Short mmCIF file of C-alpha atoms and ligand atoms in Angstrom, two decimals:
data_model
loop_
_atom_site.label_atom_id
_atom_site.label_comp_id
_atom_site.label_asym_id
_atom_site.label_seq_id
_atom_site.Cartn_x
_atom_site.Cartn_y
_atom_site.Cartn_z
CA MET A 1 -20.15 -9.59 40.83
CA THR A 2 -20.06 -5.88 41.95
CA ALA A 3 -21.41 -3.79 39.11
CA ARG A 4 -19.15 -1.48 37.63
CA LEU A 5 -19.11 2.23 38.56
CA LYS A 6 -19.60 4.38 35.38
CA GLY A 7 -17.46 7.52 35.17
CA ALA A 8 -16.18 10.17 32.97
CA VAL A 9 -13.03 12.09 32.81
CA ILE A 10 -13.02 15.97 32.30
CA GLY A 11 -9.59 17.17 31.13
CA CYS A 12 -7.40 14.92 29.21
CA GLY A 13 -3.99 16.98 29.48
CA PHE A 14 -0.57 16.09 30.66
CA PHE A 15 -1.53 14.44 34.25
CA ALA A 16 -4.87 13.03 33.23
CA GLN A 17 -2.98 10.34 31.28
CA ASN A 18 -1.91 8.85 34.62
CA HIS A 19 -5.65 9.05 35.77
CA LEU A 20 -6.70 7.23 32.69
CA TYR A 21 -4.14 4.59 33.11
CA GLY A 22 -5.09 4.20 36.74
CA TRP A 23 -9.15 3.78 36.13
CA ALA A 24 -8.22 1.29 33.49
CA ASP A 25 -6.35 -0.78 36.32
CA LEU A 26 -9.62 -0.86 38.43
CA ASP A 27 -11.69 -3.63 37.47
CA ASP A 28 -15.07 -2.35 39.14
CA VAL A 29 -14.90 0.89 37.11
CA GLU A 30 -15.52 1.84 33.51
CA ILE A 31 -14.55 5.11 32.05
CA VAL A 32 -17.48 5.68 29.64
CA ALA A 33 -16.74 9.13 28.39
CA VAL A 34 -14.02 11.77 28.04
CA CYS A 35 -14.38 15.49 27.83
CA ASP A 36 -11.80 18.20 26.88
CA LEU A 37 -12.22 21.76 25.24
CA ASP A 38 -9.41 20.54 22.99
CA GLU A 39 -11.28 17.67 20.92
CA ALA A 40 -7.95 16.15 19.70
CA LYS A 41 -6.90 15.56 23.34
CA ALA A 42 -10.20 13.99 24.03
CA ARG A 43 -10.22 11.75 20.88
CA LEU A 44 -6.63 10.63 21.50
CA ALA A 45 -7.53 9.53 25.12
CA ALA A 46 -10.71 7.81 23.98
CA GLU A 47 -8.60 5.86 21.25
CA ARG A 48 -5.87 4.97 23.71
CA PHE A 49 -8.19 3.73 26.50
CA GLY A 50 -10.83 2.44 24.20
CA ILE A 51 -13.48 4.83 25.71
CA ALA A 52 -16.92 4.94 24.12
CA ARG A 53 -17.88 8.61 23.78
CA VAL A 54 -15.97 12.06 23.57
CA TYR A 55 -17.37 15.44 24.50
CA THR A 56 -15.90 18.92 24.05
CA SER A 57 -18.38 20.29 26.39
CA ALA A 58 -19.02 19.30 30.05
CA GLU A 59 -22.46 20.66 30.02
CA THR A 60 -23.48 18.17 27.09
CA LEU A 61 -21.51 15.52 28.95
CA PHE A 62 -23.60 15.86 32.17
CA ALA A 63 -26.89 16.35 30.16
CA THR A 64 -26.22 13.05 28.07
CA GLU A 65 -24.47 10.66 30.35
CA ALA A 66 -25.71 8.74 33.43
CA LEU A 67 -22.66 8.79 35.60
CA ASP A 68 -21.92 7.34 38.90
CA PHE A 69 -18.96 9.71 39.31
CA VAL A 70 -16.69 12.25 37.42
CA ASP A 71 -13.00 12.57 37.61
CA ILE A 72 -11.72 16.22 36.96
CA PRO A 73 -7.73 16.47 36.30
CA THR A 74 -8.07 20.12 35.08
CA THR A 75 -6.17 23.03 36.45
CA MET A 76 -7.76 24.92 39.51
CA GLU A 77 -9.23 27.83 37.91
CA THR A 78 -11.84 25.61 36.05
CA HIS A 79 -12.84 23.63 39.27
CA GLU A 80 -15.54 25.94 40.61
CA ALA A 81 -17.73 25.84 37.41
CA LEU A 82 -17.19 22.06 36.68
CA THR A 83 -17.93 20.87 39.89
CA ALA A 84 -21.21 23.11 40.01
CA LEU A 85 -22.29 21.33 36.93
CA ALA A 86 -21.35 17.94 38.49
CA PHE A 87 -23.41 18.71 41.80
CA ALA A 88 -26.39 20.18 39.71
CA HIS A 89 -26.54 16.62 38.18
CA GLY A 90 -25.99 14.65 41.37
CA VAL A 91 -22.62 13.45 40.36
CA PRO A 92 -19.85 12.46 42.91
CA VAL A 93 -16.54 14.25 42.05
CA ILE A 94 -12.88 13.58 42.43
CA LEU A 95 -11.06 16.74 41.95
CA GLN A 96 -7.36 17.28 41.14
CA LYS A 97 -5.27 19.40 43.37
CA PRO A 98 -4.93 22.35 43.88
CA PHE A 99 -8.54 22.54 45.01
CA ALA A 100 -9.11 26.11 43.87
CA PRO A 101 -7.35 29.58 43.42
CA ASP A 102 -8.05 30.76 46.96
CA LEU A 103 -9.68 29.58 50.25
CA ASP A 104 -12.89 31.23 49.63
CA GLY A 105 -13.17 29.34 46.27
CA CYS A 106 -12.69 26.16 48.17
CA ARG A 107 -15.21 26.95 50.75
CA ARG A 108 -17.71 27.68 48.05
CA ILE A 109 -17.03 24.42 46.24
CA VAL A 110 -17.59 22.71 49.66
CA ALA A 111 -20.71 24.27 50.45
CA ALA A 112 -22.14 23.61 47.05
CA ALA A 113 -21.24 19.85 47.46
CA GLY A 114 -22.97 19.87 50.78
CA ALA A 115 -25.92 21.75 49.62
CA ALA A 116 -26.37 19.18 46.81
CA ASN A 117 -25.46 16.47 49.17
CA VAL A 118 -22.84 14.99 46.71
CA PRO A 119 -19.60 13.34 47.70
CA LEU A 120 -16.49 15.34 46.86
CA MET A 121 -12.73 14.24 47.17
CA ILE A 122 -9.57 16.07 46.33
CA HIS A 123 -7.22 13.96 44.47
CA GLU A 124 -4.31 14.53 47.07
CA ASP A 125 -2.02 11.54 46.19
CA PHE A 126 1.10 11.88 48.10
CA ARG A 127 -0.45 10.25 51.32
CA PHE A 128 -1.46 7.44 49.06
CA GLN A 129 2.17 6.53 48.06
CA ASN A 130 3.18 3.17 49.16
CA LEU A 131 6.11 4.95 51.07
CA PHE A 132 3.65 7.13 53.11
CA ARG A 133 1.26 4.25 53.64
CA THR A 134 4.30 2.24 55.18
CA VAL A 135 5.37 5.21 57.24
CA ARG A 136 1.70 5.71 58.53
CA GLY A 137 1.91 2.13 59.62
CA ILE A 138 5.03 2.49 61.42
CA LEU A 139 3.57 5.36 63.42
CA ASP A 140 0.50 3.68 64.13
CA SER A 141 2.47 0.87 65.69
CA GLY A 142 3.73 3.29 68.36
CA GLU A 143 7.37 2.12 67.78
CA LEU A 144 8.63 5.80 67.52
CA GLY A 145 6.65 6.84 70.97
CA ARG A 146 5.23 10.35 70.94
CA LEU A 147 6.24 12.31 67.85
CA THR A 148 8.37 15.23 68.43
CA PHE A 149 9.89 16.46 65.16
CA GLY A 150 9.59 15.99 61.54
CA ARG A 151 11.11 17.09 58.14
CA LEU A 152 9.65 16.62 54.82
CA SER A 153 12.11 17.75 52.08
CA TRP A 154 11.30 17.81 48.19
CA ARG A 155 14.10 19.32 46.29
CA THR A 156 14.74 19.02 42.43
CA GLY A 157 15.94 20.86 39.56
CA ILE A 158 13.74 19.06 36.84
CA ASP A 159 12.38 21.18 34.06
CA VAL A 160 8.80 21.40 35.37
CA TYR A 161 7.97 24.01 33.09
CA SER A 162 7.96 21.76 29.73
CA ASN A 163 5.24 19.67 31.01
CA GLN A 164 3.35 22.17 33.04
CA PRO A 165 4.11 25.46 31.06
CA TYR A 166 1.41 27.36 32.93
CA LEU A 167 3.77 27.17 35.91
CA VAL A 168 5.72 29.87 34.59
CA HIS A 169 2.99 32.42 34.84
CA VAL A 170 1.38 31.53 38.28
CA LYS A 171 1.84 34.04 41.05
CA ARG A 172 1.31 31.46 43.87
CA PHE A 173 3.59 28.56 42.31
CA MET A 174 5.67 26.41 44.62
CA ILE A 175 3.35 26.21 47.72
CA MET A 176 0.37 25.70 45.56
CA ASP A 177 2.11 23.05 43.34
CA VAL A 178 4.17 20.99 45.57
CA GLY A 179 3.77 22.54 49.11
CA ILE A 180 0.05 21.56 49.19
CA HIS A 181 1.12 17.99 48.82
CA LEU A 182 3.69 18.15 51.89
CA LEU A 183 1.20 20.23 53.95
CA ASP A 184 -1.43 17.29 53.44
CA LEU A 185 1.44 14.98 54.32
CA ALA A 186 2.30 16.74 57.53
CA ARG A 187 -1.53 16.63 58.56
CA PHE A 188 -1.45 13.06 57.74
CA LEU A 189 1.76 12.21 59.61
CA PHE A 190 1.80 14.71 62.64
CA GLY A 191 -1.89 15.67 63.00
CA GLU A 192 -3.45 19.34 62.67
CA ALA A 193 -1.23 22.36 62.91
CA ASN A 194 -2.02 25.51 64.67
CA GLY A 195 1.08 27.74 63.84
CA VAL A 196 2.50 28.23 60.34
CA PHE A 197 5.75 30.36 59.60
CA CYS A 198 7.05 30.48 56.15
CA ARG A 199 9.60 31.82 53.83
CA THR A 200 9.40 31.95 50.03
CA GLN A 201 12.11 32.60 47.60
CA GLN A 202 12.34 33.22 43.82
CA ILE A 203 15.40 31.65 42.49
CA LYS A 204 14.81 31.22 38.73
CA GLU A 205 14.48 34.32 36.73
CA GLY A 206 11.43 35.09 34.48
CA ILE A 207 8.79 33.29 36.47
CA ALA A 208 5.92 35.01 38.08
CA GLY A 209 5.88 33.24 41.34
CA GLU A 210 8.14 31.46 44.13
CA ASP A 211 10.10 28.44 43.27
CA ALA A 212 11.48 27.59 46.63
CA ALA A 213 9.91 27.69 49.98
CA THR A 214 10.37 26.67 53.77
CA ILE A 215 7.49 26.35 56.15
CA LEU A 216 7.62 25.53 59.78
CA LEU A 217 4.61 24.01 61.36
CA SER A 218 3.63 23.71 64.98
CA HIS A 219 1.20 20.49 65.37
CA GLU A 220 -1.48 20.40 68.08
CA GLN A 221 -0.04 17.16 69.40
CA GLY A 222 3.33 18.61 70.27
CA ALA A 223 5.42 18.02 67.06
CA THR A 224 7.40 20.62 65.09
CA SER A 225 7.62 20.05 61.33
CA ILE A 226 9.63 21.56 58.66
CA LEU A 227 8.69 21.28 55.08
CA ASP A 228 11.22 22.58 52.47
CA PHE A 229 10.61 22.34 48.84
CA SER A 230 12.31 23.60 45.83
CA TYR A 231 12.32 23.39 41.91
CA ALA A 232 15.71 25.17 41.63
CA THR A 233 18.01 22.68 43.32
CA ARG A 234 20.74 21.05 41.32
CA ARG A 235 21.62 17.66 42.53
CA ASP A 236 22.96 14.54 40.71
CA PRO A 237 21.18 12.13 41.04
CA ASP A 238 18.25 14.30 41.05
CA PRO A 239 15.64 12.80 43.62
CA PHE A 240 12.61 13.89 41.64
CA PRO A 241 9.80 13.20 42.54
CA GLN A 242 10.95 11.82 45.94
CA THR A 243 10.03 13.45 49.35
CA LEU A 244 12.88 12.76 51.68
CA GLY A 245 13.18 13.47 55.35
CA GLU A 246 13.02 12.17 58.91
CA ILE A 247 10.57 11.76 61.76
CA GLU A 248 11.54 11.76 65.39
CA GLY A 249 9.73 10.48 68.41
CA THR A 250 10.43 9.79 72.12
CA GLU A 251 11.20 6.05 71.39
CA GLY A 252 12.96 6.27 67.91
CA THR A 253 13.78 7.89 64.71
CA LEU A 254 12.61 7.15 61.10
CA VAL A 255 14.58 8.19 58.17
CA ILE A 256 12.75 8.65 54.78
CA GLY A 257 15.64 7.80 52.57
CA ALA A 258 16.12 7.72 48.75
CA ASP A 259 14.61 4.98 46.59
CA GLN A 260 11.77 4.42 48.85
CA VAL A 261 14.03 2.99 51.62
CA LEU A 262 12.98 3.57 55.29
CA THR A 263 15.44 3.24 58.11
CA VAL A 264 13.88 2.80 61.78
CA HIS A 265 16.26 3.64 64.63
CA GLY A 266 14.25 2.11 67.54
CA LYS A 267 14.78 0.55 70.94
CA GLY A 268 15.51 -2.87 69.18
CA GLY A 269 18.17 -1.49 67.05
CA THR A 270 18.28 -0.20 63.40
CA ARG A 271 16.46 -1.91 60.45
CA ARG A 272 15.90 -1.01 56.70
CA ILE A 273 12.67 -1.20 55.03
CA PRO A 274 12.80 -1.06 51.19
CA VAL A 275 9.26 -0.08 50.13
CA PRO A 276 8.22 -1.87 46.86
CA GLN A 277 6.58 -0.22 43.91
CA ASP A 278 3.48 -1.86 42.52
CA GLY A 279 4.99 -3.01 39.49
CA ARG A 280 2.56 -1.77 37.01
CA ALA A 281 2.91 -2.20 33.37
CA TRP A 282 2.20 1.46 32.40
CA THR A 283 4.58 3.12 35.03
CA SER A 284 7.95 4.50 34.53
CA ALA A 285 10.74 6.13 36.26
CA PRO A 286 11.04 8.73 37.63
CA TRP A 287 7.02 8.87 38.01
CA THR A 288 6.46 5.34 39.27
CA GLN A 289 5.87 6.35 42.91
CA ILE A 290 3.35 9.15 42.14
CA GLN A 291 1.73 6.91 39.31
CA ASP A 292 1.23 4.13 41.81
CA SER A 293 -0.36 6.63 44.04
CA VAL A 294 -2.79 7.96 41.46
CA VAL A 295 -4.42 4.41 41.58
CA HIS A 296 -4.36 3.99 45.49
CA THR A 297 -6.17 7.47 45.46
CA GLN A 298 -8.79 6.41 42.76
CA ARG A 299 -9.22 3.02 44.84
CA HIS A 300 -9.85 5.07 47.96
CA PHE A 301 -12.52 7.17 46.18
CA ILE A 302 -14.26 4.27 44.75
CA ASP A 303 -14.42 2.43 47.93
CA SER A 304 -15.57 5.35 49.84
CA LEU A 305 -18.31 5.81 47.19
CA ARG A 306 -19.37 2.05 47.46
CA ARG A 307 -19.45 2.25 51.37
CA GLY A 308 -20.96 5.69 51.64
CA THR A 309 -18.18 7.04 53.88
CA GLU A 310 -16.19 10.32 53.61
CA PRO A 311 -13.09 9.98 51.79
CA ALA A 312 -9.71 10.86 53.81
CA THR A 313 -9.05 13.97 51.63
CA SER A 314 -12.81 14.93 51.22
CA GLY A 315 -13.52 18.54 50.11
CA ARG A 316 -14.41 19.41 53.80
CA ASP A 317 -11.11 17.81 55.21
CA SER A 318 -9.10 19.44 52.38
CA LEU A 319 -10.28 22.80 53.59
CA ALA A 320 -7.67 22.32 56.58
CA THR A 321 -4.79 21.68 54.18
CA TYR A 322 -5.84 24.72 52.15
CA ALA A 323 -6.16 26.86 55.15
CA LEU A 324 -2.29 25.93 55.83
CA LEU A 325 -1.45 27.12 52.42
CA GLU A 326 -3.12 30.15 52.86
CA ALA A 327 -1.48 30.73 56.28
CA ALA A 328 1.90 29.96 54.58
CA TYR A 329 1.53 32.82 51.86
CA LEU A 330 0.24 35.05 54.75
CA SER A 331 3.20 34.38 56.70
CA ALA A 332 5.75 34.69 53.70
CA ALA A 333 4.09 38.22 52.90
CA SER A 334 3.97 39.55 56.62
CA GLY A 335 7.03 37.80 58.24
CA ARG A 336 4.59 36.53 61.21
CA LEU A 337 3.51 33.35 62.63
CA ILE A 338 -0.02 32.67 61.44
CA HIS A 339 -2.74 30.71 63.15
CA PRO A 340 -4.65 28.85 60.44
CA ASP A 341 -7.53 28.00 62.68
CA ARG A 342 -8.47 31.77 62.42
CA LEU A 343 -8.64 31.36 58.63
CA VAL A 344 -10.96 28.25 58.40
P1 LIG U 401 -3.21 20.43 31.49
O1 LIG U 401 -3.22 21.75 31.06
O2 LIG U 401 -2.29 19.62 30.77
O3 LIG U 401 -4.71 19.49 31.37
C1 LIG U 401 -5.74 20.24 31.56
C2 LIG U 401 -6.65 20.01 30.39
O4 LIG U 401 -7.89 20.26 30.85
C3 LIG U 401 -6.46 20.64 29.24
O5 LIG U 401 -6.24 19.69 28.09
C4 LIG U 401 -7.67 21.53 29.16
O6 LIG U 401 -8.01 21.63 27.65
C5 LIG U 401 -8.61 20.80 29.79
N1 LIG U 401 -9.62 21.65 30.27
C6 LIG U 401 -9.66 22.96 30.84
N2 LIG U 401 -10.75 23.36 31.17
C7 LIG U 401 -11.76 22.41 30.72
C8 LIG U 401 -13.12 22.35 30.60
N3 LIG U 401 -14.00 23.45 31.29
N4 LIG U 401 -13.93 21.37 30.01
C9 LIG U 401 -13.08 20.32 29.52
N5 LIG U 401 -11.65 20.38 29.48
C10 LIG U 401 -11.11 21.41 29.99
O7 LIG U 401 -2.92 20.36 33.06
P2 LIG U 401 -1.97 19.08 33.83
O8 LIG U 401 -0.62 19.63 33.83
O9 LIG U 401 -2.56 17.79 33.45
O10 LIG U 401 -2.56 19.63 35.39
C11 LIG U 401 -3.77 19.40 35.60
C12 LIG U 401 -3.91 19.47 37.19
O11 LIG U 401 -3.16 18.36 37.68
C13 LIG U 401 -3.33 20.73 37.95
O12 LIG U 401 -4.12 21.17 38.87
C14 LIG U 401 -2.06 20.19 38.48
O13 LIG U 401 -1.62 20.74 39.50
C15 LIG U 401 -2.31 18.74 38.82
N6 LIG U 401 -1.06 17.80 38.80
C16 LIG U 401 -1.04 16.90 39.91
C17 LIG U 401 -0.09 15.99 39.91
C18 LIG U 401 -0.01 15.22 41.17
O14 LIG U 401 0.85 14.46 41.30
N7 LIG U 401 -1.10 15.18 41.85
C19 LIG U 401 0.87 15.98 38.86
C20 LIG U 401 0.74 16.89 37.93
C21 LIG U 401 -0.35 17.80 37.80
O1 LIG U 402 1.80 17.64 41.98
C1 LIG U 402 2.18 18.29 40.95
O2 LIG U 402 1.52 19.08 40.56
C2 LIG U 402 3.53 17.97 40.37
C3 LIG U 402 4.38 17.17 40.81
C4 LIG U 402 5.75 17.02 40.23
C5 LIG U 402 4.80 17.14 42.31
O3 LIG U 402 3.92 15.82 40.47
O4 LIG U 402 3.98 19.36 40.07
#
């Protein structure tokens, strides 16, 4: 039997609950410790998930535990210091998005991981949704031909501020929070982008940053993609947290519809592909799609560790996603088309 990898989770807040459920679903992993500055949150997580040890200091955690990996689902301003501790102890890291507050911070974290020769994966889960793994399979089959156009649309009116109150105060809000997922998806589906144009909007009053944005990307392999996303869209039913859209190629079109239904218009006619959810006991609507993807992301990290291979969304790879984010903010501020390769 494969030995179980021993891990710890640092940060037991809102989204970490999905991480903790996810790790519990992986037979070859054991979470041996949790850590949060807020002891009550760490204790609650330990009780709920039967985790042996609780820490309120990451320094003490690393000094005490022998870990095969650490999962860090804290907010981005904590990432550089926490990853530095992990690297100093030679512990591989899976780190929640957004990577860091700016591209220089991401670069420093990647350089530190490289200098310590320690694996680093960004927990970027949209590409690990069942839906997008199926889409990737269709693109790989060649059925759509050469890709020419794509649109990824993520629009909702949910009250994101009650679960994630810090979002009211952040200056770089919507592209950091959701745009980053779509930028990673655009790279995953259409390849690297060499031009970025973006317009941001602040629609809700009283928040510090943008709550809607539209990004146009030109991709090296020829496709154009449009990413549009908003937290200020009234719709009934509200599609949260689904990504909708379409992908066009020289031989066909794929429509990403609501409720995980894909429609392929190809040479042989039209067919509908309902994409199933995993049916895990702990997931619940409307979050199921994302919750499933958390487990797939974790599985990929563990498999990469075991094989000694670089994960798909490694720190190094994620610099390219982050460069698109910086390019989008630069474009929105300047009204110009930005070439992200000049930023990396
Ligand atoms: P949160 O504020 O609810 O939780 C963060 C926790 O980390 C808090 O309990 C805090 O006390 C703890 N913490 C902070 N610094 C610490 C430190 N130095 N040591 C130990 N504990 C520390 O935040 P959240 O809403 O759960 O968001 C966390 C991250 O998850 C964000 O970056 C957010 O963007 C991301 N997120 C991702 C998804 C997704 O689909 N991938 C969804 C929601 C949130
Ligand atoms: O990814 C995030 O941080 C969340 C989302 C709602 C997209 O899951 O805001």
